[in-house]
Tab-separated table of C-alpha atoms in Angstrom:
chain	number	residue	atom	x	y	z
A	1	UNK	CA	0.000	0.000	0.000
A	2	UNK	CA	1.265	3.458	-0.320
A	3	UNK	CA	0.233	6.197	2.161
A	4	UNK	CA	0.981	8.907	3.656
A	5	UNK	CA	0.968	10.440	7.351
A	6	UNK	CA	0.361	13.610	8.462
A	7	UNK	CA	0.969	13.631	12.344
A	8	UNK	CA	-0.204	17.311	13.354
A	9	UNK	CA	-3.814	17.651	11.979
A	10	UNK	CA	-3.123	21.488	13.349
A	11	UNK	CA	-0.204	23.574	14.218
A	12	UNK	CA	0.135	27.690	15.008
A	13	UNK	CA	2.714	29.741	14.799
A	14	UNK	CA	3.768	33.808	15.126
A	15	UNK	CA	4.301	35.848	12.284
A	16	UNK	CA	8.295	35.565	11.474
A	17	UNK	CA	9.127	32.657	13.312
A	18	UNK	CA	9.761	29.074	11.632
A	19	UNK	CA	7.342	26.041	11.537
A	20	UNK	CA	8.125	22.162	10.551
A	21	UNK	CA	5.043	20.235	9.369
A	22	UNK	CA	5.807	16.494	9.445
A	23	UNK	CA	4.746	13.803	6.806
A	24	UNK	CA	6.158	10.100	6.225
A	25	UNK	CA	5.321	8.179	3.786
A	26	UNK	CA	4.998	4.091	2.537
A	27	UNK	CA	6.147	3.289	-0.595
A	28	UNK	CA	8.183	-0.262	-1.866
A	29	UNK	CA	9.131	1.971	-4.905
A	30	UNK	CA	12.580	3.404	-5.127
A	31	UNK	CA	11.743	6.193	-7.918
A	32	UNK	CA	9.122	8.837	-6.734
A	33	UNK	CA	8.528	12.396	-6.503
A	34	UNK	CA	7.595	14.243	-3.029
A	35	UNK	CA	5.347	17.310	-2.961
A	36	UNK	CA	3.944	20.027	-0.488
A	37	UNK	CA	0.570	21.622	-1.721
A	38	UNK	CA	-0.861	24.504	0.294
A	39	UNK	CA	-4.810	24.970	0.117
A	40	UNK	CA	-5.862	28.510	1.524
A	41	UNK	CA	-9.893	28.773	1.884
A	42	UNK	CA	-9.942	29.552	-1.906
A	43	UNK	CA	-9.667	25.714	-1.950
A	44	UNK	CA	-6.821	26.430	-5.109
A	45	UNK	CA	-4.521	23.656	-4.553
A	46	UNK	CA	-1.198	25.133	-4.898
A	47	UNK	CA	2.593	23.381	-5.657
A	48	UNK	CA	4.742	24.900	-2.668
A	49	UNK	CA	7.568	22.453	-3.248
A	50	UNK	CA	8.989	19.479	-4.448
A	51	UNK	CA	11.575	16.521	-4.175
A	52	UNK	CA	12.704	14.265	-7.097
A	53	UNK	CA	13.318	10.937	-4.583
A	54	UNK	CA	17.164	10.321	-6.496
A	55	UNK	CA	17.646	14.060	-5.359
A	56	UNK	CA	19.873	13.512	-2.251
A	57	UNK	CA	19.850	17.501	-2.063
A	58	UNK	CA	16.713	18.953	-0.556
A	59	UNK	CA	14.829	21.557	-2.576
A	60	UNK	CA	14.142	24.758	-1.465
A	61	UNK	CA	11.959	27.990	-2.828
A	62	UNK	CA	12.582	31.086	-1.409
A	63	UNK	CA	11.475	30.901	2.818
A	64	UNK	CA	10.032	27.105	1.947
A	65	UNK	CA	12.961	23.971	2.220
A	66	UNK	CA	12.673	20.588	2.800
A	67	UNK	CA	14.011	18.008	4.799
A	68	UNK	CA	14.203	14.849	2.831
A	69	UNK	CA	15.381	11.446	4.735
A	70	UNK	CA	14.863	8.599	1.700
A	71	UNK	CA	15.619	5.548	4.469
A	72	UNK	CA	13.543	6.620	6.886
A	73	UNK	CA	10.601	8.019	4.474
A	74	UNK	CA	9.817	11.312	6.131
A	75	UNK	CA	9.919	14.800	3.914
A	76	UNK	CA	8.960	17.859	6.145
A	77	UNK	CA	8.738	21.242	5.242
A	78	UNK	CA	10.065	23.973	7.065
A	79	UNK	CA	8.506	27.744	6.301
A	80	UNK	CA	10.904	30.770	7.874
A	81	UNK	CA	9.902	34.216	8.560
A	82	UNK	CA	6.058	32.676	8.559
A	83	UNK	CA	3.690	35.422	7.337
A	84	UNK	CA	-0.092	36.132	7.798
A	85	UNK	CA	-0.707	34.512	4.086
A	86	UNK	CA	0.736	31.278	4.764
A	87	UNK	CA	-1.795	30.076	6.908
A	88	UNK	CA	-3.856	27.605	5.051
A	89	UNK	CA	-3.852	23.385	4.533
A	90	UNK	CA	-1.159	22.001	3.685
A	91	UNK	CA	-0.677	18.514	2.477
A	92	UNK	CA	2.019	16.264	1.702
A	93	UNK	CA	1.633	14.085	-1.658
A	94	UNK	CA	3.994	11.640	-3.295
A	95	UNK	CA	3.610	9.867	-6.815
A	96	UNK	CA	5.704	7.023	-8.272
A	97	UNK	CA	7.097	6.575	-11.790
A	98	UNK	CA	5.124	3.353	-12.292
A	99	UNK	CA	1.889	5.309	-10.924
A	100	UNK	CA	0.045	8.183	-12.625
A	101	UNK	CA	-1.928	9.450	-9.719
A	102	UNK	CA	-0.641	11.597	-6.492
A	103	UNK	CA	-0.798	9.625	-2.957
A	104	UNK	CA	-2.141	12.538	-0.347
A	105	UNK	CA	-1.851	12.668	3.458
A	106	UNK	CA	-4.762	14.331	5.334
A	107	UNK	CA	-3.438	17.572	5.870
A	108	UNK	CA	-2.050	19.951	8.694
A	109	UNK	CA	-4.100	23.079	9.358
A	110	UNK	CA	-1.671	25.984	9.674
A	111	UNK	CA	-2.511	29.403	11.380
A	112	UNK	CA	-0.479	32.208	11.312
A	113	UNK	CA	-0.881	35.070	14.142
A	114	UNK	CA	0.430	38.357	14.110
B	1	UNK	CA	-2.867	30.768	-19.904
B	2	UNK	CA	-6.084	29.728	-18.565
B	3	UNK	CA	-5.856	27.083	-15.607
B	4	UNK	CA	-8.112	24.340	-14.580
B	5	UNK	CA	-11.811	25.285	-14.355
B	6	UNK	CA	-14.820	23.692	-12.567
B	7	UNK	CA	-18.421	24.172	-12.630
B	8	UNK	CA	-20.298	24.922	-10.349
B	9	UNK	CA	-18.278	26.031	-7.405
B	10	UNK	CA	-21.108	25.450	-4.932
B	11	UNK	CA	-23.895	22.606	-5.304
B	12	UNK	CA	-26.340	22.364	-2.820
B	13	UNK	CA	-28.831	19.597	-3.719
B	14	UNK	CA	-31.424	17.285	-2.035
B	15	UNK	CA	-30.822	13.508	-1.075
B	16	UNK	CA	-31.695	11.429	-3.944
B	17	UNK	CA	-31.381	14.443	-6.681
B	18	UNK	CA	-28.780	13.806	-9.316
B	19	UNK	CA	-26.034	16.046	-10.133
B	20	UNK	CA	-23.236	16.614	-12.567
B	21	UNK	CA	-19.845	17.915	-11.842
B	22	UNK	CA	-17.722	19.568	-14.992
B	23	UNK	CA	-13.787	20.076	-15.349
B	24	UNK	CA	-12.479	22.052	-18.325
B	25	UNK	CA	-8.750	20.476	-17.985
B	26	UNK	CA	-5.752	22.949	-19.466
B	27	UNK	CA	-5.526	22.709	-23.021
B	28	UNK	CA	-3.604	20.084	-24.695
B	29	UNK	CA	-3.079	18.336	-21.086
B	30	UNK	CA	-3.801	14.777	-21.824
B	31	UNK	CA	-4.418	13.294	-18.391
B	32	UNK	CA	-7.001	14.212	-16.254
B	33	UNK	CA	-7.735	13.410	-12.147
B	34	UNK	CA	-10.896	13.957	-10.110
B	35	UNK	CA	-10.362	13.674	-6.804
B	36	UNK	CA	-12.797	14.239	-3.443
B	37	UNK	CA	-11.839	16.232	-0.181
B	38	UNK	CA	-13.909	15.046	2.371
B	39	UNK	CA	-14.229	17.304	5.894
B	40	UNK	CA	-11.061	16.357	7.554
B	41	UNK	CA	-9.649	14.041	5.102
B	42	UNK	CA	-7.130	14.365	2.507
B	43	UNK	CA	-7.615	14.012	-1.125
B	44	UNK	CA	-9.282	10.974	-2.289
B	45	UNK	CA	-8.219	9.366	-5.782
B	46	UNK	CA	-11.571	8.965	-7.673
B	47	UNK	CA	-10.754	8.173	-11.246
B	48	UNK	CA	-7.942	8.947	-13.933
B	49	UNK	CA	-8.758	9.532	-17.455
B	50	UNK	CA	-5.261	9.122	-19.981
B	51	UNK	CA	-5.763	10.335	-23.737
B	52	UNK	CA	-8.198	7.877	-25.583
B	53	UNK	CA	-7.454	4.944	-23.133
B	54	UNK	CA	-10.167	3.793	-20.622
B	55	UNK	CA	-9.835	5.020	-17.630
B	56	UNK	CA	-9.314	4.299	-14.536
B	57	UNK	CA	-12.116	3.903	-12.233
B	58	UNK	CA	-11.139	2.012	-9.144
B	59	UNK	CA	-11.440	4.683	-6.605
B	60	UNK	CA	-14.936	5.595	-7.544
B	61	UNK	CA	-16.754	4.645	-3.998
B	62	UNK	CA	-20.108	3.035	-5.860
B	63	UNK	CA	-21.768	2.472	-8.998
B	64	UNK	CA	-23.909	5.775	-8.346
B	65	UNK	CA	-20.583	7.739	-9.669
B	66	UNK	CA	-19.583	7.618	-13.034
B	67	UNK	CA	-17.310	9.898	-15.000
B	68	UNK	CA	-16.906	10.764	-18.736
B	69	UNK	CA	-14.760	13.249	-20.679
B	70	UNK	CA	-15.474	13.729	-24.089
B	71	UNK	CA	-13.372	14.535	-27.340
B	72	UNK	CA	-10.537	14.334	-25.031
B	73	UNK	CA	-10.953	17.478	-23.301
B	74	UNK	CA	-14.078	18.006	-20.567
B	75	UNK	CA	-15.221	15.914	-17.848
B	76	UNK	CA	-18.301	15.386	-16.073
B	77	UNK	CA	-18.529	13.666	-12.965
B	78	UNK	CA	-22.104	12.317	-12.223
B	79	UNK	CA	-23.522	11.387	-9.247
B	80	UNK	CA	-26.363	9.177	-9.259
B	81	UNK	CA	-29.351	9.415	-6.211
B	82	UNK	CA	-26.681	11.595	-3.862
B	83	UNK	CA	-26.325	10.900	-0.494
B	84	UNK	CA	-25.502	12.965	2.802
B	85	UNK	CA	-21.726	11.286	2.713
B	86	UNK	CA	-21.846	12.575	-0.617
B	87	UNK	CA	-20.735	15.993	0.632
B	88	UNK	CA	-17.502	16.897	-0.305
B	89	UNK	CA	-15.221	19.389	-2.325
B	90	UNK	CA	-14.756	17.507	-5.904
B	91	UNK	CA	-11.016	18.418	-7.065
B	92	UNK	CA	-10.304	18.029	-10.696
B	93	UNK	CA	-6.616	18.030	-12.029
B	94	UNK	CA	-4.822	17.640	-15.341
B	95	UNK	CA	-1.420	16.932	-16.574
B	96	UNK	CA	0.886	16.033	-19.148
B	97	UNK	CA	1.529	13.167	-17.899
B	98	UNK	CA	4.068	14.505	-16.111
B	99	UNK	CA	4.747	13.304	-12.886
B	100	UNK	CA	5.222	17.114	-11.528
B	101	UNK	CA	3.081	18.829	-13.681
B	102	UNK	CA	-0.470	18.815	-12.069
B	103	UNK	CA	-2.628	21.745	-12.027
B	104	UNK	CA	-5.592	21.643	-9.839
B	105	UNK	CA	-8.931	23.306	-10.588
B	106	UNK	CA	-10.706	25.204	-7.398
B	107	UNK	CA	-13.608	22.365	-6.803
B	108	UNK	CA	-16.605	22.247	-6.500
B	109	UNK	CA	-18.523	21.771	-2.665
B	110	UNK	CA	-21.374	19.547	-2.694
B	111	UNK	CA	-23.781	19.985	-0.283
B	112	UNK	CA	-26.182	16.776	0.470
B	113	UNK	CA	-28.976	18.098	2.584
């Protein structure tokens, strides 16, 4: 089976500090992709940031990085200097190459405060 | 250019109505996903249509959905005699076929009452 686990159905954190949402994931496949999507009430699903699996460097855009650990199947994501618009869902999805559709977790409800 | 659309965003409908879902995918993307977001869950596979091949339909939950996209391009999703677990935001995505290219359209919140 593949799956994926979200462990923090809800987290909070101040404006301009840094916040880790967790995932793991199940997989028997070796060649996969990794993504974060972030859904704001709009309900627009939107691609924060992903991982190529043979990647052993972990991607980052702009105040959003990754921290990729292949053998032990986790791939957090790590927002700095938080602002006011981040706060939305945010799930963790994976597909493989021999699959065509993406694997979701259930989501971690982020709220930024000012 | 124009992303993923879906019609209607809100559907509020009556146990046992039928209803119809649409997705206009991006143009020239040849793979198309719907998908359902149910309160507190995360995003359900539902079926995946791939050019002119049949598609796959093993995460549709009963034989009251069914799903069709014509001329390669739009897709209804239908549900049949809708119940109150019915009630859901319906995602629909296309792609190349590209493992990182998907593009999600803004769903569509069905209401059961």
């Amino acid at each position: 089976a593949q799956t994926v686990t979200q462990s923090q159905p809800e987290m909070s954190v101040q404006e301009a500090e840094t916040v880790t949402l967790s995932c793991t994931y199940d997989t028997s496949e070796s060649n996969y992709y990794l993504f974060w999507y972030k859904q704001p009430p709009s309900r627009q699903m939107i691609l924060v940031i992903r991982q190529e699996a043979y990647k052993q460097q972990n991607a980052t855009e702009n105040r959003f990085s990754v921290n990729f650990q292949k053998a032990a199947k986790s791939f957090s994501l790590k927002i700095s200097d938080s602002q006011l618009g981040d706060t939305a869902m945010y799930f963790c999805a994976f597909i493989t190459n021999s699959g065509y559709a993406l694997n979701f977790g259930k989501g971690t409800s982020l709220l930024v405060t000012p | 250019g124009a992303g993923v659309s879906q019609s209607p965003s809100n559907k509020v409908t009556e146990k046992g109505k039928d209803v119809e879902l649409r997705c206009d995918p991006i143009s020239g993307h040849t793979a198309l996903y719907w998908y359902r977001q149910s309160l507190g869950q995360g995003l359900e596979f539902l079926i995946y249509f791939q050019g002119n091949s049949a598609p796959d339909k093993s995460g549709l939950p009963s034989d009251r959905f069914s799903a069709e996209r014509t001329g390669g391009s739009v897709s209804t999703l239908t549900i049949q005699r809708t119940q109150q677990e019915d009630s859901a935001v319906y995602l629909c995505a296309s792609s190349l076929d590209d493992p990182e290219g998907f593009s999600f359209g803004p769903g569509t919140r069905l209401t059961v009452l």
